[in-house]
């Protein structure tokens, strides 16, 4: 008897475990564009378009390859609107009684599938370098789960940048050579762009009609939507941007949205690129003498280090993770996260490009929008929902640990050993935003003082009980303690005034 093989929109890989465990001659692939998935948060229209277009192309490829694929388009009249609903409908249609799936990346969907009245066999998602069992074995019994040590395990496992069992170049981590301030000029024109073909155009019309009112600009749409295009985009990055990736990884520029970043996270997350393939291509560039070790090591660490590590944390911590709020932050998300209407130029720039491209690079997410939300005490669940909605690469297994853990410290330090907070001087050092800002980054108090400067000390002061004993924050508390009392009072009063304006919805 036929079985149904579920392929989800972020599982568009030929080597998907569900497909590997199915029989092409007798089993039936089920793929469906469903309202439940497209609307459980109001995703950026570019994200919906990417996923639907890539799904349609992947389905066509599976058919060419001999699979029987039952594909439901969003507008099909008999579309049940949910993944379990579509599986039940296809089971009725075909007489199948069993579903083969690959583990999903969100607790929400994992639970929905388990509740379905069909026999379900779930295979591990093998499109990662480490299995969840490997992560849990590594984590078991450790007092703290620092990414760096897990990363070293995976370097050993994959052999990436290893020479005779030792790290290439004599060090595991070359960050010391990375993270230079913003360059005056960038000699990379950004990610490879693709003109929409007929399939993509059809999807764009559909998305415009159904999701045109969501936050985010749909057109121009330039993302890759199949494996071939994604591989070209990767090669383009490796050749033209990887050599300077490390140097300017943390830099931000008013007029350049991508700098030397790869912009491939969405392609890896939906299965168009394999993480190991990506790392091997970067390693090859180093072996060929085309990219320096600091760039290649830094890039590989993001993928086999951070990406694998946050996935392990998401599944280890369980479904309540997105509700954690260790610092008890309760302020509402300000409206300017949607409108970009703020005098803070760094925030306005990050939100504008998020709206237009569904993309911002790591430091914009961590040290601009994330930093502001943490300093201002925004409710971390609202922050989590914002990130899940606005980015093209946002899937809960990777988004939630980055937001709830790394950026908002809401998991009480499982991921970050100290909160990622900074005053305006860090943003000034790494970007050119401050030059054209209404606020003055050098002003620590007064009418024009940069809000990051005021809020930084407000954060440190209000969370002294929690962080006062943290050795990594001792120096900052010592600086605060050396400040004259009347100056401290002024800083805290002005920060309170700023937060009051924020809560009232006044333009800040
Ligand atoms: C608050 C916050 C939210 C984030 N939300 C997401 C998200 O929803 N989805 C997502 O894929 N990444 C997320 N990240 C991680 C990172 O910012 C993006 O992966 C990266 O910006 C994507 O751009 P890029 O492809 O140009 O990456 P590059 O800078 O070129 O890095 C190369 C690759 O490394 C991987 N990577 C880098 N950093 C991380 C990280 N911290 N966690 C996981 N993978 C990483 C990505 O696959 C990325 O494509 C978030 C980070 C922060 C601080
Ligand atoms: S002055 Fe402050 S608010 Fe303005 S761009 Fe610089 S860091 Fe951002």
Short mmCIF file of N, CA and C in Angstrom, two decimals, residues 37-189:
data_model
loop_
_atom_site.label_atom_id
_atom_site.label_comp_id
_atom_site.label_asym_id
_atom_site.label_seq_id
_atom_site.Cartn_x
_atom_site.Cartn_y
_atom_site.Cartn_z
N UNK A 37 0.21 27.74 7.56
CA UNK A 37 1.65 27.99 7.60
C UNK A 37 1.98 29.40 7.16
N UNK A 38 1.18 29.90 6.20
CA UNK A 38 1.48 31.25 5.67
C UNK A 38 1.01 32.35 6.61
N UNK A 39 0.17 32.01 7.60
CA UNK A 39 -0.41 33.08 8.41
C UNK A 39 -0.27 32.91 9.93
N UNK A 40 0.40 31.85 10.43
CA UNK A 40 0.46 31.71 11.89
C UNK A 40 1.21 32.89 12.50
N UNK A 41 2.14 33.47 11.76
CA UNK A 41 2.50 34.88 11.96
C UNK A 41 2.43 35.51 10.58
N UNK A 42 2.30 36.85 10.54
CA UNK A 42 2.19 37.51 9.23
C UNK A 42 3.58 37.67 8.63
N UNK A 43 4.01 36.65 7.90
CA UNK A 43 5.38 36.67 7.38
C UNK A 43 5.58 37.80 6.37
N UNK A 44 6.84 38.15 6.19
CA UNK A 44 7.22 39.09 5.12
C UNK A 44 6.79 38.47 3.78
N UNK A 45 6.15 39.25 2.89
CA UNK A 45 5.71 38.68 1.61
C UNK A 45 6.85 38.04 0.80
N UNK A 46 8.06 38.58 0.91
CA UNK A 46 9.18 37.97 0.16
C UNK A 46 9.44 36.54 0.67
N UNK A 47 9.24 36.32 1.95
CA UNK A 47 9.48 34.98 2.50
C UNK A 47 8.45 33.99 1.96
N UNK A 48 7.19 34.41 1.95
CA UNK A 48 6.14 33.52 1.43
C UNK A 48 6.42 33.23 -0.05
N UNK A 49 6.79 34.28 -0.78
CA UNK A 49 7.06 34.09 -2.22
C UNK A 49 8.23 33.14 -2.44
N UNK A 50 9.29 33.33 -1.68
CA UNK A 50 10.46 32.44 -1.82
C UNK A 50 10.03 30.99 -1.60
N UNK A 51 9.31 30.75 -0.52
CA UNK A 51 8.98 29.37 -0.17
C UNK A 51 8.03 28.75 -1.20
N UNK A 52 6.98 29.46 -1.57
CA UNK A 52 6.03 28.89 -2.54
C UNK A 52 6.71 28.64 -3.90
N UNK A 53 7.51 29.61 -4.35
CA UNK A 53 8.17 29.44 -5.66
C UNK A 53 9.14 28.27 -5.61
N UNK A 54 9.91 28.20 -4.54
CA UNK A 54 10.89 27.11 -4.43
C UNK A 54 10.18 25.76 -4.30
N UNK A 55 9.03 25.74 -3.59
CA UNK A 55 8.26 24.49 -3.48
C UNK A 55 7.77 24.03 -4.85
N UNK A 56 7.23 24.97 -5.63
CA UNK A 56 6.69 24.59 -6.94
C UNK A 56 7.80 24.04 -7.83
N UNK A 57 8.96 24.66 -7.78
CA UNK A 57 10.07 24.19 -8.62
C UNK A 57 10.59 22.83 -8.12
N UNK A 58 10.61 22.67 -6.81
CA UNK A 58 11.10 21.39 -6.27
C UNK A 58 10.12 20.26 -6.62
N UNK A 59 8.83 20.58 -6.56
CA UNK A 59 7.82 19.56 -6.92
C UNK A 59 8.01 19.13 -8.38
N UNK A 60 8.26 20.12 -9.24
CA UNK A 60 8.46 19.79 -10.66
C UNK A 60 9.69 18.90 -10.83
N UNK A 61 10.71 19.19 -10.03
CA UNK A 61 11.93 18.38 -10.13
C UNK A 61 11.69 16.95 -9.65
N UNK A 62 10.92 16.81 -8.59
CA UNK A 62 10.62 15.46 -8.10
C UNK A 62 9.81 14.69 -9.14
N UNK A 63 8.87 15.37 -9.78
CA UNK A 63 8.07 14.71 -10.83
C UNK A 63 8.97 14.25 -11.97
N UNK A 64 9.87 15.14 -12.39
CA UNK A 64 10.82 14.77 -13.47
C UNK A 64 11.63 13.55 -13.07
N UNK A 65 11.85 13.46 -11.77
CA UNK A 65 12.67 12.37 -11.26
C UNK A 65 11.85 11.08 -11.06
N UNK A 66 10.56 11.15 -11.40
CA UNK A 66 9.75 9.93 -11.36
C UNK A 66 8.83 9.79 -10.16
N UNK A 67 8.79 10.80 -9.28
CA UNK A 67 7.90 10.71 -8.11
C UNK A 67 6.46 11.08 -8.50
N UNK A 68 5.50 10.46 -7.82
CA UNK A 68 4.10 10.88 -7.91
C UNK A 68 3.93 11.98 -6.85
N UNK A 69 3.76 13.22 -7.31
CA UNK A 69 3.66 14.34 -6.35
C UNK A 69 2.24 14.90 -6.37
N UNK A 70 1.60 14.95 -5.22
CA UNK A 70 0.28 15.62 -5.11
C UNK A 70 0.55 16.99 -4.49
N UNK A 71 0.42 18.01 -5.31
CA UNK A 71 0.79 19.37 -4.88
C UNK A 71 -0.47 20.22 -4.78
N UNK A 72 -0.64 20.90 -3.67
CA UNK A 72 -1.80 21.78 -3.51
C UNK A 72 -1.34 23.24 -3.53
N UNK A 73 -1.91 24.00 -4.45
CA UNK A 73 -1.60 25.43 -4.47
C UNK A 73 -2.52 26.16 -3.50
N UNK A 74 -2.07 27.34 -3.05
CA UNK A 74 -2.83 28.07 -2.03
C UNK A 74 -4.27 28.32 -2.46
N UNK A 75 -4.46 28.63 -3.74
CA UNK A 75 -5.80 28.99 -4.21
C UNK A 75 -6.64 27.81 -4.67
N UNK A 76 -6.15 26.60 -4.58
CA UNK A 76 -6.96 25.43 -4.99
C UNK A 76 -8.23 25.38 -4.14
N UNK A 77 -9.36 25.11 -4.78
CA UNK A 77 -10.63 25.19 -4.03
C UNK A 77 -10.74 24.13 -2.94
N UNK A 78 -10.11 22.97 -3.15
CA UNK A 78 -10.23 21.92 -2.12
C UNK A 78 -9.10 21.96 -1.10
N UNK A 79 -8.28 23.04 -1.10
CA UNK A 79 -7.19 23.19 -0.13
C UNK A 79 -7.78 23.24 1.29
N UNK A 80 -7.33 22.34 2.15
CA UNK A 80 -7.89 22.28 3.53
C UNK A 80 -7.30 23.34 4.45
N UNK A 81 -6.21 23.97 4.05
CA UNK A 81 -5.69 25.09 4.85
C UNK A 81 -4.68 24.71 5.91
N UNK A 82 -4.43 23.41 6.13
CA UNK A 82 -3.42 23.04 7.13
C UNK A 82 -2.68 21.80 6.63
N UNK A 83 -1.51 21.57 7.16
CA UNK A 83 -0.73 20.40 6.75
C UNK A 83 -1.44 19.10 7.16
N UNK A 84 -1.87 18.97 8.43
CA UNK A 84 -2.59 17.74 8.77
C UNK A 84 -3.85 17.56 7.91
N UNK A 85 -4.57 18.66 7.64
CA UNK A 85 -5.78 18.58 6.82
C UNK A 85 -5.47 18.07 5.42
N UNK A 86 -4.41 18.57 4.83
CA UNK A 86 -4.02 18.14 3.49
C UNK A 86 -3.59 16.67 3.48
N UNK A 87 -2.89 16.25 4.54
CA UNK A 87 -2.48 14.84 4.59
C UNK A 87 -3.70 13.94 4.69
N UNK A 88 -4.67 14.34 5.49
CA UNK A 88 -5.89 13.52 5.63
C UNK A 88 -6.64 13.46 4.31
N UNK A 89 -6.71 14.60 3.63
CA UNK A 89 -7.41 14.61 2.34
C UNK A 89 -6.70 13.69 1.34
N UNK A 90 -5.37 13.75 1.30
CA UNK A 90 -4.63 12.90 0.36
C UNK A 90 -4.74 11.43 0.78
N UNK A 91 -4.83 11.19 2.09
CA UNK A 91 -4.99 9.80 2.55
C UNK A 91 -6.34 9.25 2.06
N UNK A 92 -7.39 10.05 2.16
CA UNK A 92 -8.72 9.65 1.65
C UNK A 92 -8.66 9.37 0.15
N UNK A 93 -7.98 10.27 -0.54
CA UNK A 93 -7.92 10.19 -2.01
C UNK A 93 -7.17 8.94 -2.49
N UNK A 94 -6.10 8.58 -1.75
CA UNK A 94 -5.21 7.52 -2.24
C UNK A 94 -5.36 6.21 -1.47
N UNK A 95 -6.05 6.25 -0.35
CA UNK A 95 -6.16 5.04 0.48
C UNK A 95 -4.95 4.82 1.36
N UNK A 96 -4.01 5.77 1.37
CA UNK A 96 -2.81 5.61 2.21
C UNK A 96 -3.18 5.71 3.68
N UNK A 97 -2.45 4.95 4.50
CA UNK A 97 -2.77 4.96 5.94
C UNK A 97 -1.57 5.44 6.77
N UNK A 98 -0.46 5.68 6.08
CA UNK A 98 0.75 6.01 6.83
C UNK A 98 1.45 7.22 6.20
N UNK A 99 2.06 8.02 7.07
CA UNK A 99 2.79 9.21 6.60
C UNK A 99 4.26 9.08 7.01
N UNK A 100 5.14 9.36 6.06
CA UNK A 100 6.58 9.42 6.38
C UNK A 100 6.97 10.90 6.36
N UNK A 101 7.64 11.34 7.41
CA UNK A 101 8.02 12.77 7.47
C UNK A 101 9.45 12.90 7.97
N UNK A 102 10.00 14.09 7.75
CA UNK A 102 11.28 14.47 8.36
C UNK A 102 10.95 15.44 9.48
N UNK A 103 11.67 15.34 10.58
CA UNK A 103 11.34 16.17 11.74
C UNK A 103 11.23 17.65 11.35
N UNK A 104 10.14 18.29 11.81
CA UNK A 104 9.90 19.70 11.47
C UNK A 104 10.73 20.60 12.39
N UNK A 105 10.87 21.86 11.99
CA UNK A 105 11.71 22.80 12.74
C UNK A 105 10.93 23.66 13.72
N UNK A 106 9.69 23.30 14.02
CA UNK A 106 8.91 24.08 15.00
C UNK A 106 8.07 23.15 15.84
N UNK A 107 8.05 23.38 17.13
CA UNK A 107 7.25 22.56 18.04
C UNK A 107 5.79 22.58 17.62
N UNK A 108 5.31 23.74 17.19
CA UNK A 108 3.91 23.90 16.79
C UNK A 108 3.49 22.82 15.79
N UNK A 109 4.31 22.65 14.75
CA UNK A 109 3.95 21.70 13.70
C UNK A 109 4.24 20.26 14.12
N UNK A 110 5.29 20.09 14.91
CA UNK A 110 5.59 18.74 15.41
C UNK A 110 4.36 18.23 16.17
N UNK A 111 3.80 19.08 17.04
CA UNK A 111 2.64 18.66 17.84
C UNK A 111 1.42 18.43 16.97
N UNK A 112 1.21 19.30 15.97
CA UNK A 112 0.04 19.15 15.10
C UNK A 112 0.09 17.83 14.34
N UNK A 113 1.27 17.44 13.90
CA UNK A 113 1.38 16.17 13.15
C UNK A 113 1.16 14.98 14.08
N UNK A 114 1.66 15.10 15.30
CA UNK A 114 1.50 13.98 16.23
C UNK A 114 0.03 13.74 16.57
N UNK A 115 -0.77 14.82 16.53
CA UNK A 115 -2.20 14.70 16.87
C UNK A 115 -3.03 14.13 15.73
N UNK A 116 -2.43 13.91 14.59
CA UNK A 116 -3.17 13.51 13.38
C UNK A 116 -3.55 12.02 13.45
N UNK A 117 -4.79 11.66 13.04
CA UNK A 117 -5.19 10.25 13.13
C UNK A 117 -4.67 9.39 11.98
N UNK A 118 -3.37 9.46 11.73
CA UNK A 118 -2.74 8.61 10.71
C UNK A 118 -1.44 8.10 11.33
N UNK A 119 -1.01 6.91 10.90
CA UNK A 119 0.28 6.43 11.43
C UNK A 119 1.38 7.35 10.90
N UNK A 120 2.26 7.78 11.80
CA UNK A 120 3.28 8.76 11.40
C UNK A 120 4.67 8.23 11.75
N UNK A 121 5.55 8.19 10.76
CA UNK A 121 6.94 7.82 11.03
C UNK A 121 7.80 9.05 10.75
N UNK A 122 8.46 9.54 11.81
CA UNK A 122 9.27 10.76 11.65
C UNK A 122 10.75 10.39 11.65
N UNK A 123 11.45 10.80 10.61
CA UNK A 123 12.89 10.54 10.52
C UNK A 123 13.65 11.80 10.95
N UNK A 124 14.83 11.63 11.53
CA UNK A 124 15.61 12.81 11.92
C UNK A 124 15.96 13.64 10.70
N UNK A 125 16.13 14.93 10.92
CA UNK A 125 16.55 15.80 9.82
C UNK A 125 18.07 15.69 9.70
N UNK A 126 18.51 15.01 8.67
CA UNK A 126 19.95 14.74 8.53
C UNK A 126 20.66 15.84 7.74
N UNK A 127 19.97 16.95 7.49
CA UNK A 127 20.62 18.03 6.73
C UNK A 127 21.41 18.96 7.65
N UNK A 128 21.81 18.44 8.77
CA UNK A 128 22.66 19.18 9.70
C UNK A 128 23.93 18.37 9.93
N UNK A 129 24.97 19.04 10.36
CA UNK A 129 26.24 18.34 10.56
C UNK A 129 26.15 17.45 11.80
N UNK A 130 25.46 17.95 12.83
CA UNK A 130 25.33 17.16 14.07
C UNK A 130 23.89 16.71 14.24
N UNK A 131 23.71 15.51 14.74
CA UNK A 131 22.34 15.08 15.07
C UNK A 131 21.97 15.69 16.42
N UNK A 132 20.68 15.67 16.73
CA UNK A 132 20.26 16.21 18.02
C UNK A 132 20.81 15.34 19.15
N UNK A 133 20.94 14.04 18.91
CA UNK A 133 21.53 13.17 19.94
C UNK A 133 22.98 13.59 20.22
N UNK A 134 23.70 13.89 19.15
CA UNK A 134 25.10 14.32 19.35
C UNK A 134 25.15 15.60 20.17
N UNK A 135 24.25 16.53 19.87
CA UNK A 135 24.24 17.78 20.64
C UNK A 135 23.93 17.49 22.11
N UNK A 136 22.90 16.67 22.33
CA UNK A 136 22.51 16.38 23.72
C UNK A 136 23.61 15.66 24.47
N UNK A 137 24.30 14.75 23.79
CA UNK A 137 25.42 14.05 24.45
C UNK A 137 26.50 15.05 24.85
N UNK A 138 26.77 15.99 23.94
CA UNK A 138 27.79 17.01 24.24
C UNK A 138 27.35 17.89 25.41
N UNK A 139 26.04 18.24 25.42
CA UNK A 139 25.54 19.19 26.42
C UNK A 139 25.40 18.55 27.80
N UNK A 140 25.14 17.26 27.82
CA UNK A 140 24.83 16.57 29.07
C UNK A 140 25.91 16.80 30.13
N UNK A 141 25.47 17.24 31.29
CA UNK A 141 26.40 17.36 32.42
C UNK A 141 27.29 18.60 32.40
N UNK A 142 27.22 19.41 31.32
CA UNK A 142 28.05 20.61 31.29
C UNK A 142 27.41 21.73 32.10
N UNK A 143 28.23 22.50 32.78
CA UNK A 143 27.69 23.61 33.56
C UNK A 143 27.22 24.73 32.65
N UNK A 144 27.99 24.99 31.60
CA UNK A 144 27.54 26.01 30.65
C UNK A 144 27.76 25.48 29.23
N UNK A 145 26.86 25.90 28.35
CA UNK A 145 26.88 25.37 26.97
C UNK A 145 27.43 26.43 26.03
N UNK A 146 28.73 26.61 26.02
CA UNK A 146 29.30 27.65 25.16
C UNK A 146 29.51 27.11 23.75
N UNK A 147 29.08 27.91 22.77
CA UNK A 147 29.13 27.49 21.37
C UNK A 147 30.53 27.07 20.96
N UNK A 148 31.53 27.81 21.41
CA UNK A 148 32.91 27.61 20.93
C UNK A 148 33.36 26.15 21.08
N UNK A 149 32.96 25.51 22.18
CA UNK A 149 33.44 24.14 22.41
C UNK A 149 32.70 23.14 21.53
N UNK A 150 31.42 23.41 21.32
CA UNK A 150 30.66 22.54 20.42
C UNK A 150 31.21 22.66 18.99
N UNK A 151 31.53 23.89 18.63
CA UNK A 151 32.10 24.16 17.30
C UNK A 151 33.38 23.35 17.08
N UNK A 152 34.22 23.30 18.10
CA UNK A 152 35.48 22.55 17.94
C UNK A 152 35.20 21.07 17.70
N UNK A 153 34.17 20.55 18.40
CA UNK A 153 33.80 19.14 18.17
C UNK A 153 33.44 18.93 16.70
N UNK A 154 32.69 19.89 16.15
CA UNK A 154 32.24 19.71 14.76
C UNK A 154 33.36 19.95 13.76
N UNK A 155 34.32 20.77 14.12
CA UNK A 155 35.51 20.89 13.25
C UNK A 155 36.20 19.53 13.19
N UNK A 156 36.33 18.89 14.36
CA UNK A 156 36.99 17.57 14.37
C UNK A 156 36.17 16.57 13.58
N UNK A 157 34.85 16.62 13.78
CA UNK A 157 33.99 15.64 13.12
C UNK A 157 34.04 15.77 11.59
N UNK A 158 33.99 17.01 11.10
CA UNK A 158 33.93 17.23 9.65
C UNK A 158 35.33 17.27 9.03
N UNK A 159 36.35 17.54 9.84
CA UNK A 159 37.69 17.70 9.29
C UNK A 159 37.88 19.06 8.61
N UNK A 160 36.89 19.94 8.73
CA UNK A 160 37.00 21.26 8.08
C UNK A 160 38.11 22.06 8.76
N UNK A 161 39.00 22.63 7.95
CA UNK A 161 40.12 23.44 8.44
C UNK A 161 40.91 22.71 9.53
N UNK A 162 41.13 21.41 9.33
CA UNK A 162 41.94 20.64 10.27
C UNK A 162 43.17 20.11 9.54
N UNK A 163 44.30 20.14 10.22
CA UNK A 163 45.53 19.59 9.65
C UNK A 163 46.17 18.68 10.70
N UNK A 164 46.26 17.40 10.39
CA UNK A 164 46.82 16.41 11.32
C UNK A 164 46.18 16.52 12.71
N UNK A 165 44.86 16.65 12.73
CA UNK A 165 44.15 16.69 14.02
C UNK A 165 44.22 18.03 14.72
N UNK A 166 44.92 18.99 14.14
CA UNK A 166 45.04 20.32 14.76
C UNK A 166 44.35 21.36 13.89
N UNK A 167 43.87 22.46 14.51
CA UNK A 167 43.21 23.47 13.68
C UNK A 167 44.19 24.15 12.71
N UNK A 168 43.77 24.31 11.48
CA UNK A 168 44.62 24.95 10.47
C UNK A 168 44.99 26.36 10.93
N UNK A 169 46.23 26.73 10.70
CA UNK A 169 46.67 28.07 11.09
C UNK A 169 47.01 28.15 12.57
N UNK A 170 46.89 27.02 13.29
CA UNK A 170 47.32 26.98 14.70
C UNK A 170 46.31 27.52 15.70
N UNK A 171 45.16 27.97 15.24
CA UNK A 171 44.16 28.52 16.19
C UNK A 171 42.78 28.04 15.77
N UNK A 172 41.88 27.88 16.74
CA UNK A 172 40.50 27.51 16.42
C UNK A 172 39.72 28.70 15.90
N UNK A 173 40.10 29.88 16.36
CA UNK A 173 39.24 31.05 16.17
C UNK A 173 40.10 32.26 15.81
N UNK A 174 39.77 32.89 14.69
CA UNK A 174 40.58 34.02 14.21
C UNK A 174 39.85 35.36 14.36
N UNK A 175 38.91 35.41 15.29
CA UNK A 175 38.13 36.63 15.43
C UNK A 175 38.97 37.85 15.77
N UNK A 176 40.10 37.60 16.40
CA UNK A 176 40.98 38.69 16.76
C UNK A 176 41.33 39.54 15.51
N UNK A 177 41.42 38.86 14.35
CA UNK A 177 41.79 39.58 13.12
C UNK A 177 40.57 40.14 12.39
N UNK A 178 39.38 39.85 12.90
CA UNK A 178 38.16 40.23 12.18
C UNK A 178 37.55 41.52 12.75
N UNK A 179 36.37 41.85 12.22
CA UNK A 179 35.54 42.89 12.82
C UNK A 179 36.18 44.27 12.80
N UNK A 180 36.63 44.65 11.63
CA UNK A 180 37.17 46.01 11.50
C UNK A 180 36.02 46.99 11.31
N UNK A 181 36.25 48.27 11.61
CA UNK A 181 35.19 49.27 11.38
C UNK A 181 34.79 49.33 9.91
N UNK A 182 33.70 50.02 9.65
CA UNK A 182 33.17 50.10 8.29
C UNK A 182 34.21 50.66 7.32
N UNK A 183 34.33 50.03 6.14
CA UNK A 183 35.29 50.52 5.16
C UNK A 183 34.75 51.77 4.47
N UNK A 184 35.62 52.56 3.86
CA UNK A 184 35.15 53.74 3.12
C UNK A 184 34.43 53.32 1.85
N UNK A 185 34.95 52.25 1.22
CA UNK A 185 34.30 51.79 -0.02
C UNK A 185 34.20 50.27 0.00
N UNK A 186 33.13 49.75 -0.60
CA UNK A 186 32.93 48.31 -0.65
C UNK A 186 33.05 47.86 -2.10
N UNK A 187 33.98 46.92 -2.38
CA UNK A 187 34.16 46.49 -3.77
C UNK A 187 33.40 45.20 -4.07
N UNK A 188 32.20 45.10 -3.52
CA UNK A 188 31.32 43.94 -3.79
C UNK A 188 29.91 44.51 -3.98
N UNK A 189 29.26 44.10 -5.06
CA UNK A 189 27.96 44.71 -5.36
C UNK A 189 26.77 43.98 -4.75
#
